Amino acid sequence: MSSTTGAAVSSASPASTASNAHLPVHVAIIMDGNGRWAAARGLPRVAGHRAGAEAVSRCLRAAKAKGVEYLTLYAFSSENWRREPTEVADLTSLLKYYLRHKVAELHKEGVRIRFVGDLGRFGPDLVAELERAEALTAGNAQLTLLLALSYGGRGDIVHAARALAEAVQRGDIALSAIDETALSARLLTAGVPDPDVIVRTSGEHRLSNFLLWQSAYAELVFLDTLWPDFDEASFTRVLDIYARRERRFGARPA
């Protein structure tokens, strides 16, 4: 894995269009900085989350326009449950609003929606809405949007390991047949290619328990931009950075 050389890259840099030959199939983003964006403006944290939701819309438009096939957004981590109950309630209300008002629009645009994480923690009513959104958009192929909700990378690996253990116990798979492919097939992201590039906004330089198994060979890009300020130019900048990387997957240079 590699990261941006030197200082974090600002999305304000001049951007050109990455060629299709170097276009990532799967872009994953840790959306960070909503709280700091709001604090800098003297606004409540929920205002930052609302502005961040608008940045999601811009990001989706950019991904579709550029031809990216998969976009995964880290919307709510398993650790976020430790936040103040009022903030968790604000985030949940915002999620409900967008499920009720935006899913139909995404469906018309050909976006397939998938949710990954410990969704049961949100309660049966919200889970039912998540399932309806997945069912409505299941046949779409323009872009697959994965929203990581109540998600943790370690928990994902534990989930897959438990599924493997149960399969061995049932006699469905031999212990000797367990390999990386078998485990990958039991991750919450099964059927989705691993991310080619993982982006984190707000100047932080860590994965924070996001797609730990899947990120083994992902390129890492860290931006100073706070998530609510992320726009189409920011997305294009990420693609340009990725296009300049040489991905060798552990092999020696030619």
GROMACS .gro file of C-alpha atoms in nm, residues 13-252:
model
  240
   13SER     CA    1  -0.484   2.165  -0.696
   14PRO     CA    2  -0.541   2.196  -1.072
   15ALA     CA    3  -0.705   1.881  -1.201
   16SER     CA    4  -0.700   1.704  -1.536
   17THR     CA    5  -0.907   1.406  -1.641
   18ALA     CA    6  -0.766   1.060  -1.567
   19SER     CA    7  -0.759   0.834  -1.871
   20ASN     CA    8  -0.994   0.534  -1.882
   21ALA     CA    9  -0.691   0.305  -1.895
   22HIS     CA   10  -0.600   0.413  -1.543
   23LEU     CA   11  -0.952   0.451  -1.403
   24PRO     CA   12  -1.017   0.270  -1.075
   25VAL     CA   13  -1.303   0.023  -1.082
   26HIS     CA   14  -1.377   0.072  -0.713
   27VAL     CA   15  -1.328   0.390  -0.511
   28ALA     CA   16  -1.382   0.382  -0.134
   29ILE     CA   17  -1.400   0.696   0.078
   30ILE     CA   18  -1.373   0.763   0.451
   31MET     CA   19  -1.589   1.073   0.476
   32ASP     CA   20  -1.430   1.273   0.758
   33GLY     CA   21  -1.452   1.633   0.877
   34ASN     CA   22  -1.823   1.711   0.914
   35GLY     CA   23  -1.786   1.815   1.277
   36ARG     CA   24  -1.483   2.035   1.215
   37TRP     CA   25  -1.655   2.197   0.917
   38ALA     CA   26  -1.952   2.289   1.136
   39ALA     CA   27  -1.736   2.405   1.429
   40ALA     CA   28  -1.537   2.638   1.202
   41ARG     CA   29  -1.864   2.808   1.110
   42GLY     CA   30  -2.010   2.817   1.460
   43LEU     CA   31  -2.279   2.568   1.362
   44PRO     CA   32  -2.408   2.255   1.541
   45ARG     CA   33  -2.256   1.922   1.435
   46VAL     CA   34  -2.578   1.815   1.267
   47ALA     CA   35  -2.530   2.103   1.021
   48GLY     CA   36  -2.199   1.949   0.924
   49HIS     CA   37  -2.366   1.612   0.868
   50ARG     CA   38  -2.630   1.772   0.648
   51ALA     CA   39  -2.361   1.948   0.444
   52GLY     CA   40  -2.177   1.616   0.424
   53ALA     CA   41  -2.488   1.453   0.279
   54GLU     CA   42  -2.483   1.710  -0.001
   55ALA     CA   43  -2.119   1.621  -0.065
   56VAL     CA   44  -2.232   1.259  -0.108
   57SER     CA   45  -2.462   1.370  -0.390
   58ARG     CA   46  -2.176   1.554  -0.562
   59CYS     CA   47  -1.948   1.255  -0.519
   60LEU     CA   48  -2.205   1.022  -0.674
   61ARG     CA   49  -2.249   1.250  -0.974
   62ALA     CA   50  -1.874   1.263  -1.026
   63ALA     CA   51  -1.833   0.887  -0.995
   64LYS     CA   52  -2.108   0.824  -1.249
   65ALA     CA   53  -1.973   1.086  -1.488
   66LYS     CA   54  -1.623   0.937  -1.475
   67GLY     CA   55  -1.738   0.578  -1.523
   68VAL     CA   56  -1.640   0.437  -1.182
   69GLU     CA   57  -1.828   0.110  -1.129
   70TYR     CA   58  -1.824   0.083  -0.748
   71LEU     CA   59  -1.827   0.354  -0.484
   72THR     CA   60  -1.811   0.267  -0.114
   73LEU     CA   61  -1.874   0.537   0.146
   74TYR     CA   62  -1.793   0.495   0.516
   75ALA     CA   63  -2.109   0.657   0.647
   76PHE     CA   64  -2.132   0.524   1.005
   77SER     CA   65  -1.867   0.315   1.177
   78SER     CA   66  -1.923   0.055   1.447
   79GLU     CA   67  -1.736   0.295   1.679
   80ASN     CA   68  -1.976   0.581   1.602
   81TRP     CA   69  -2.228   0.424   1.839
   82ARG     CA   70  -2.010   0.563   2.120
   83ARG     CA   71  -2.091   0.922   2.023
   84GLU     CA   72  -2.339   1.135   2.212
   85PRO     CA   73  -2.692   0.989   2.180
   86THR     CA   74  -2.819   1.315   2.031
   87GLU     CA   75  -2.562   1.299   1.751
   88VAL     CA   76  -2.640   0.933   1.681
   89ALA     CA   77  -3.009   1.026   1.666
   90ASP     CA   78  -2.933   1.311   1.424
   91LEU     CA   79  -2.733   1.079   1.198
   92THR     CA   80  -3.007   0.817   1.204
   93SER     CA   81  -3.274   1.076   1.123
   94LEU     CA   82  -3.066   1.204   0.833
   95LEU     CA   83  -3.028   0.849   0.701
   96LYS     CA   84  -3.404   0.796   0.721
   97TYR     CA   85  -3.465   1.122   0.535
   98TYR     CA   86  -3.238   1.028   0.247
   99LEU     CA   87  -3.381   0.677   0.226
  100ARG     CA   88  -3.730   0.823   0.190
  101HIS     CA   89  -3.644   1.110  -0.045
  102LYS     CA   90  -3.338   1.009  -0.247
  103VAL     CA   91  -3.360   0.635  -0.319
  104ALA     CA   92  -3.622   0.675  -0.593
  105GLU     CA   93  -3.401   0.935  -0.762
  106LEU     CA   94  -3.095   0.707  -0.745
  107HIS     CA   95  -3.305   0.422  -0.883
  108LYS     CA   96  -3.403   0.634  -1.186
  109GLU     CA   97  -3.034   0.710  -1.241
  110GLY     CA   98  -2.949   0.340  -1.250
  111VAL     CA   99  -2.764   0.326  -0.918
  112ARG     CA  100  -2.765  -0.001  -0.728
  113ILE     CA  101  -2.753   0.043  -0.348
  114ARG     CA  102  -2.602  -0.203  -0.104
  115PHE     CA  103  -2.558  -0.166   0.271
  116VAL     CA  104  -2.279  -0.340   0.463
  117GLY     CA  105  -2.240  -0.354   0.838
  118ASP     CA  106  -2.417  -0.466   1.154
  119LEU     CA  107  -2.747  -0.322   1.033
  120GLY     CA  108  -2.958  -0.484   1.304
  121ARG     CA  109  -2.838  -0.223   1.553
  122PHE     CA  110  -3.052   0.038   1.374
  123GLY     CA  111  -3.377  -0.135   1.469
  124PRO     CA  112  -3.638  -0.321   1.260
  125ASP     CA  113  -3.810  -0.018   1.108
  126LEU     CA  114  -3.493   0.128   0.960
  127VAL     CA  115  -3.365  -0.216   0.857
  128ALA     CA  116  -3.688  -0.266   0.663
  129GLU     CA  117  -3.625   0.061   0.477
  130LEU     CA  118  -3.267  -0.043   0.400
  131GLU     CA  119  -3.392  -0.374   0.261
  132ARG     CA  120  -3.653  -0.198   0.047
  133ALA     CA  121  -3.386   0.029  -0.100
  134GLU     CA  122  -3.166  -0.270  -0.185
  135ALA     CA  123  -3.457  -0.461  -0.340
  136LEU     CA  124  -3.575  -0.163  -0.548
  137THR     CA  125  -3.232  -0.096  -0.697
  138ALA     CA  126  -3.104  -0.457  -0.721
  139GLY     CA  127  -3.128  -0.471  -1.100
  140ASN     CA  128  -2.944  -0.144  -1.169
  141ALA     CA  129  -2.600  -0.147  -1.329
  142GLN     CA  130  -2.493   0.216  -1.385
  143LEU     CA  131  -2.305   0.234  -1.054
  144THR     CA  132  -2.303   0.025  -0.737
  145LEU     CA  133  -2.309   0.238  -0.423
  146LEU     CA  134  -2.209   0.060  -0.103
  147LEU     CA  135  -2.290   0.243   0.217
  148ALA     CA  136  -2.096   0.113   0.517
  149LEU     CA  137  -2.331   0.154   0.815
  150SER     CA  138  -2.246   0.034   1.165
  151TYR     CA  139  -1.945  -0.115   0.988
  152GLY     CA  140  -1.608  -0.220   1.126
  153GLY     CA  141  -1.332  -0.396   0.936
  154ARG     CA  142  -1.236  -0.621   1.226
  155GLY     CA  143  -1.598  -0.717   1.280
  156ASP     CA  144  -1.627  -0.798   0.909
  157ILE     CA  145  -1.333  -1.039   0.933
  158VAL     CA  146  -1.474  -1.197   1.251
  159HIS     CA  147  -1.809  -1.242   1.074
  160ALA     CA  148  -1.637  -1.418   0.783
  161ALA     CA  149  -1.427  -1.638   1.015
  162ARG     CA  150  -1.737  -1.742   1.208
  163ALA     CA  151  -1.916  -1.826   0.882
  164LEU     CA  152  -1.621  -2.042   0.778
  165ALA     CA  153  -1.615  -2.220   1.113
  166GLU     CA  154  -1.986  -2.295   1.085
  167ALA     CA  155  -1.937  -2.425   0.729
  168VAL     CA  156  -1.663  -2.659   0.850
  169GLN     CA  157  -1.883  -2.773   1.138
  170ARG     CA  158  -2.166  -2.855   0.896
  171GLY     CA  159  -1.927  -3.040   0.667
  172ASP     CA  160  -1.981  -2.795   0.379
  173ILE     CA  161  -1.609  -2.721   0.348
  174ALA     CA  162  -1.295  -2.906   0.455
  175LEU     CA  163  -1.059  -2.733   0.696
  176SER     CA  164  -0.780  -2.775   0.439
  177ALA     CA  165  -0.990  -2.588   0.180
  178ILE     CA  166  -0.994  -2.263   0.378
  179ASP     CA  167  -0.792  -1.999   0.195
  180GLU     CA  168  -0.810  -1.627   0.117
  181THR     CA  169  -1.074  -1.684  -0.151
  182ALA     CA  170  -1.296  -1.876   0.091
  183LEU     CA  171  -1.274  -1.601   0.351
  184SER     CA  172  -1.328  -1.321   0.098
  185ALA     CA  173  -1.646  -1.493  -0.019
  186ARG     CA  174  -1.788  -1.459   0.332
  187LEU     CA  175  -1.707  -1.093   0.390
  188LEU     CA  176  -1.992  -0.844   0.390
  189THR     CA  177  -1.857  -0.712   0.059
  190ALA     CA  178  -1.865  -1.054  -0.112
  191GLY     CA  179  -1.912  -1.021  -0.486
  192VAL     CA  180  -1.761  -0.672  -0.496
  193PRO     CA  181  -1.404  -0.620  -0.618
  194ASP     CA  182  -1.159  -0.490  -0.358
  195PRO     CA  183  -1.115  -0.112  -0.369
  196ASP     CA  184  -0.844   0.016  -0.601
  197VAL     CA  185  -0.810   0.337  -0.404
  198ILE     CA  186  -0.918   0.442  -0.055
  199VAL     CA  187  -0.957   0.813   0.013
  200ARG     CA  188  -0.974   0.986   0.350
  201THR     CA  189  -1.067   1.351   0.381
  202SER     CA  190  -0.990   1.605   0.657
  203GLY     CA  191  -0.614   1.548   0.681
  204GLU     CA  192  -0.625   1.232   0.894
  205HIS     CA  193  -0.388   0.953   0.786
  206ARG     CA  194  -0.543   0.626   0.905
  207LEU     CA  195  -0.800   0.369   0.795
  208SER     CA  196  -0.999   0.371   1.120
  209ASN     CA  197  -1.118   0.010   1.091
  210PHE     CA  198  -1.243   0.050   0.733
  211LEU     CA  199  -1.221  -0.240   0.484
  212LEU     CA  200  -0.912  -0.384   0.656
  213TRP     CA  201  -0.903  -0.710   0.461
  214GLN     CA  202  -1.017  -0.555   0.134
  215SER     CA  203  -0.757  -0.274   0.147
  216ALA     CA  204  -0.454  -0.506   0.122
  217TYR     CA  205  -0.340  -0.358  -0.212
  218ALA     CA  206  -0.546  -0.040  -0.230
  219GLU     CA  207  -0.375   0.287  -0.307
  220LEU     CA  208  -0.424   0.536  -0.024
  221VAL     CA  209  -0.497   0.903  -0.083
  222PHE     CA  210  -0.526   1.153   0.202
  223LEU     CA  211  -0.683   1.493   0.139
  224ASP     CA  212  -0.683   1.800   0.363
  225THR     CA  213  -1.032   1.881   0.235
  226LEU     CA  214  -1.311   1.852   0.493
  227TRP     CA  215  -1.583   1.621   0.364
  228PRO     CA  216  -1.859   1.886   0.325
  229ASP     CA  217  -1.624   2.072   0.085
  230PHE     CA  218  -1.562   1.763  -0.130
  231ASP     CA  219  -1.682   1.821  -0.485
  232GLU     CA  220  -1.645   1.700  -0.844
  233ALA     CA  221  -1.300   1.863  -0.872
  234SER     CA  222  -1.191   1.676  -0.558
  235PHE     CA  223  -1.304   1.347  -0.711
  236THR     CA  224  -1.121   1.419  -1.035
  237ARG     CA  225  -0.807   1.501  -0.834
  238VAL     CA  226  -0.829   1.159  -0.667
  239LEU     CA  227  -0.852   0.990  -1.007
  240ASP     CA  228  -0.549   1.184  -1.131
  241ILE     CA  229  -0.346   1.082  -0.826
  242TYR     CA  230  -0.446   0.720  -0.878
  243ALA     CA  231  -0.358   0.732  -1.248
  244ARG     CA  232  -0.001   0.834  -1.160
  245ARG     CA  233   0.050   0.542  -0.921
  246GLU     CA  234   0.227   0.225  -1.032
  247ARG     CA  235   0.048  -0.075  -0.884
  248ARG     CA  236   0.276  -0.378  -0.857
  249PHE     CA  237   0.094  -0.594  -0.600
  250GLY     CA  238   0.423  -0.695  -0.437
  251ALA     CA  239   0.606  -0.770  -0.764
  252ARG     CA  240   0.947  -0.624  -0.850
   0.00000   0.00000   0.00000
